[in-house]
CSV table of C-alpha atoms in Angstrom, one decimal:
chain,number,residue,atom,x,y,z
A,1,CYS,CA,83.0,143.2,22.7
A,2,ARG,CA,84.2,143.4,26.3
A,3,ASN,CA,83.0,141.7,29.3
A,4,HIS,CA,81.6,142.9,32.9
A,5,THR,CA,84.3,144.0,34.3
A,6,GLY,CA,84.9,146.3,30.7
A,7,ALA,CA,87.8,143.7,29.6
A,8,VAL,CA,87.9,142.8,25.4
A,9,ILE,CA,87.7,139.3,25.8
A,10,ASP,CA,90.0,137.1,24.0
A,11,ASP,CA,89.9,133.9,26.6
A,12,CYS,CA,87.4,132.2,28.1
A,13,ARG,CA,89.4,133.0,31.4
A,14,SER,CA,88.3,136.2,31.1
A,15,CYS,CA,84.7,136.2,31.5
A,16,THR,CA,84.2,133.5,34.2
A,17,SER,CA,83.7,134.8,37.1
A,18,SER,CA,80.2,134.3,38.5
A,19,ALA,CA,78.8,138.3,38.4
A,20,THR,CA,78.7,137.4,35.5
A,21,GLN,CA,75.1,135.7,35.9
A,22,VAL,CA,74.4,139.4,36.8
A,23,VAL,CA,75.4,142.0,34.3
A,24,GLY,CA,76.1,139.8,31.4
A,25,LEU,CA,78.9,137.7,30.0
A,26,ALA,CA,79.5,140.4,27.3
A,27,THR,CA,78.7,143.6,25.3
A,28,CYS,CA,79.4,144.7,21.9
A,29,SER,CA,78.5,148.1,20.5
A,30,CYS,CA,77.7,147.5,17.2
A,31,SER,CA,75.7,149.3,14.4
A,32,GLU,CA,74.1,152.3,17.2
A,33,LYS,CA,72.7,149.3,19.6
A,34,GLU,CA,75.0,147.6,22.8
A,35,TRP,CA,74.2,144.4,22.7
A,36,ILE,CA,74.4,142.3,25.9
A,37,PHE,CA,74.8,138.3,26.1
A,38,PHE,CA,73.4,136.7,29.4
A,39,SER,CA,74.6,133.1,29.6
A,40,LYS,CA,72.0,132.6,32.5
A,41,ARG,CA,69.0,130.8,31.6
A,42,LEU,CA,65.3,132.3,32.0
A,43,ASN,CA,62.4,132.0,30.4
A,44,PHE,CA,61.4,135.2,28.5
A,45,SER,CA,59.8,136.9,30.3
A,46,SER,CA,62.5,136.9,32.4
A,47,ALA,CA,65.1,137.6,30.5
A,48,ASN,CA,62.4,140.2,29.2
A,49,THR,CA,62.2,141.3,33.1
A,50,THR,CA,66.7,141.7,33.3
A,51,CYS,CA,67.1,143.6,30.2
A,52,ASN,CA,64.2,146.0,31.3
A,53,SER,CA,66.2,146.1,34.4
A,54,ILE,CA,69.3,147.5,32.8
A,55,ASN,CA,66.8,150.7,30.2
A,56,ALA,CA,67.3,147.7,27.8
A,57,THR,CA,65.1,145.8,25.8
A,58,LEU,CA,65.8,141.3,24.7
A,59,ALA,CA,67.3,142.2,21.4
A,60,THR,CA,65.9,143.3,18.2
A,61,VAL,CA,67.3,141.3,14.9
A,62,ARG,CA,65.8,142.9,11.5
A,63,SER,CA,67.9,143.4,9.9
A,64,ALA,CA,71.4,142.6,7.5
A,65,ALA,CA,73.8,145.1,10.2
A,66,ASP,CA,72.1,143.6,13.7
A,67,ARG,CA,72.7,139.6,12.0
A,68,GLN,CA,76.7,140.5,11.0
A,69,CYS,CA,76.5,142.3,14.7
A,70,VAL,CA,74.8,138.8,16.4
A,71,VAL,CA,77.6,136.3,14.9
A,72,SER,CA,80.3,139.6,16.1
A,73,LEU,CA,79.6,139.3,19.4
A,74,ASN,CA,79.5,134.9,19.1
A,75,LEU,CA,82.9,135.7,17.3
A,76,MET,CA,84.8,137.8,20.2
A,77,SER,CA,83.1,135.5,22.7
A,78,SER,CA,85.3,131.7,23.2
A,79,CYS,CA,83.2,132.0,26.5
A,80,ILE,CA,79.9,130.8,24.8
A,81,SER,CA,79.4,128.3,24.8
A,82,LYS,CA,77.7,126.0,21.9
A,83,ASP,CA,74.4,125.4,24.3
A,84,ASP,CA,74.0,128.4,25.8
A,85,SER,CA,74.7,130.9,21.3
A,86,PHE,CA,70.9,130.0,20.7
A,87,PRO,CA,69.6,133.0,23.1
A,88,TRP,CA,66.5,135.1,23.1
A,89,ILE,CA,65.4,138.1,21.4
A,90,GLY,CA,62.8,140.3,21.5
A,91,LEU,CA,60.6,138.9,18.9
A,92,ASN,CA,56.8,136.7,19.7
A,93,HIS,CA,53.9,136.2,18.5
A,94,ILE,CA,52.6,136.2,22.6
A,95,ASP,CA,49.1,137.8,21.7
A,96,THR,CA,48.4,136.6,18.1
A,97,TYR,CA,50.2,134.1,16.1
A,98,GLN,CA,49.3,136.2,12.9
A,99,HIS,CA,52.1,138.8,13.2
A,100,TRP,CA,55.4,138.4,14.7
A,101,ILE,CA,56.4,141.3,17.2
A,102,TRP,CA,59.8,143.0,17.5
A,103,MET,CA,59.9,144.3,22.2
A,104,SER,CA,61.7,147.6,21.0
A,105,ASP,CA,59.5,148.5,18.6
A,106,GLY,CA,56.2,147.6,19.7
A,107,ASN,CA,56.1,146.1,15.2
A,108,SER,CA,54.7,143.7,14.3
A,109,GLU,CA,56.9,142.4,10.8
A,110,GLN,CA,56.6,139.9,8.1
A,111,LEU,CA,59.5,138.2,8.2
A,112,ASN,CA,61.3,136.8,5.1
A,113,SER,CA,62.1,133.2,5.1
A,114,SER,CA,65.3,134.3,4.7
A,115,ASN,CA,65.6,135.2,8.3
A,116,TRP,CA,65.1,132.0,9.8
A,117,ASN,CA,66.7,129.4,10.3
A,118,LYS,CA,66.6,126.1,8.7
A,119,GLY,CA,63.4,124.8,10.3
A,120,SER,CA,61.5,127.5,11.7
A,121,PRO,CA,59.1,128.6,11.9
A,122,ASN,CA,57.9,125.0,11.9
A,123,GLY,CA,53.9,126.2,13.0
A,124,ASP,CA,53.9,124.8,16.2
A,125,ARG,CA,51.4,126.6,17.6
A,126,SER,CA,53.0,126.8,21.4
A,127,GLN,CA,56.3,128.3,20.4
A,128,ARG,CA,55.5,132.5,20.9
A,129,CYS,CA,59.3,133.5,21.6
A,130,GLY,CA,62.0,133.9,19.3
A,131,TRP,CA,65.8,133.2,19.4
A,132,THR,CA,68.4,133.9,17.7
A,133,ALA,CA,72.0,131.4,16.4
A,134,LEU,CA,74.7,134.0,17.3
A,135,THR,CA,76.9,131.7,14.4
A,136,SER,CA,74.3,132.8,11.9
A,137,GLY,CA,71.9,135.5,13.0
A,138,LEU,CA,68.9,134.0,12.0
A,139,ILE,CA,66.9,133.4,13.6
A,140,GLY,CA,63.6,130.7,15.2
A,141,ASP,CA,60.6,130.0,17.6
A,142,ARG,CA,60.6,128.0,21.0
A,143,LYS,CA,58.4,127.8,24.0
A,144,CYS,CA,58.0,130.5,26.2
A,145,THR,CA,58.6,129.0,29.1
A,146,GLU,CA,61.5,127.3,28.4
A,147,ARG,CA,65.2,128.8,30.0
A,148,LYS,CA,67.5,130.1,27.1
A,149,THR,CA,70.5,133.1,27.6
A,150,PHE,CA,69.0,135.4,26.0
A,151,LEU,CA,70.8,139.3,24.5
A,152,CYS,CA,69.2,142.6,24.7
A,153,GLU,CA,71.0,145.4,23.6
A,154,ARG,CA,70.4,149.6,24.0
A,155,ARG,CA,70.8,152.7,22.3
A,156,ASN,CA,74.5,153.2,22.8
A,157,ASN,CA,75.5,156.2,24.5
A,158,GLY,CA,78.1,155.4,25.3
A,159,ASP,CA,77.3,154.4,29.3
A,160,SER,CA,78.7,151.1,30.3
A,161,PHE,CA,76.2,147.9,31.2
A,162,THR,CA,76.3,147.2,34.5
A,163,LYS,CA,74.7,148.8,36.7
């Protein structure tokens, strides 16, 4: 993983610049995707807008390989605090309560219970947006208005994620 300057992250001194609030704290290439973690706390809609501004979407954590990439991102950056380790991802059921939708492709999906963090989903109809645990790659649901860190993805084409 690399920080916003492209340097390999090996300690927190390498990624504490104020620029991280703008362009992301760390990025990893994994599973044909570039994963970009943002330490700035935004609501779900604003996080999605920020991802779109760098030609990305909120991340899709659909497969075991995706979950492993999420865990790798966390392991590569000692700069991600415990409080920031549950970022928004592109999973929601804002328009429908029955099906969760991945923003990257718009496909609805019945999610296997093994994908969910313990206690999620909890049936609270106000919790319509998804997050992932960076320690496990498992997913959960929260109110979309909460301010959280977030994880973007885009197809890995070799370009830098900075503008």
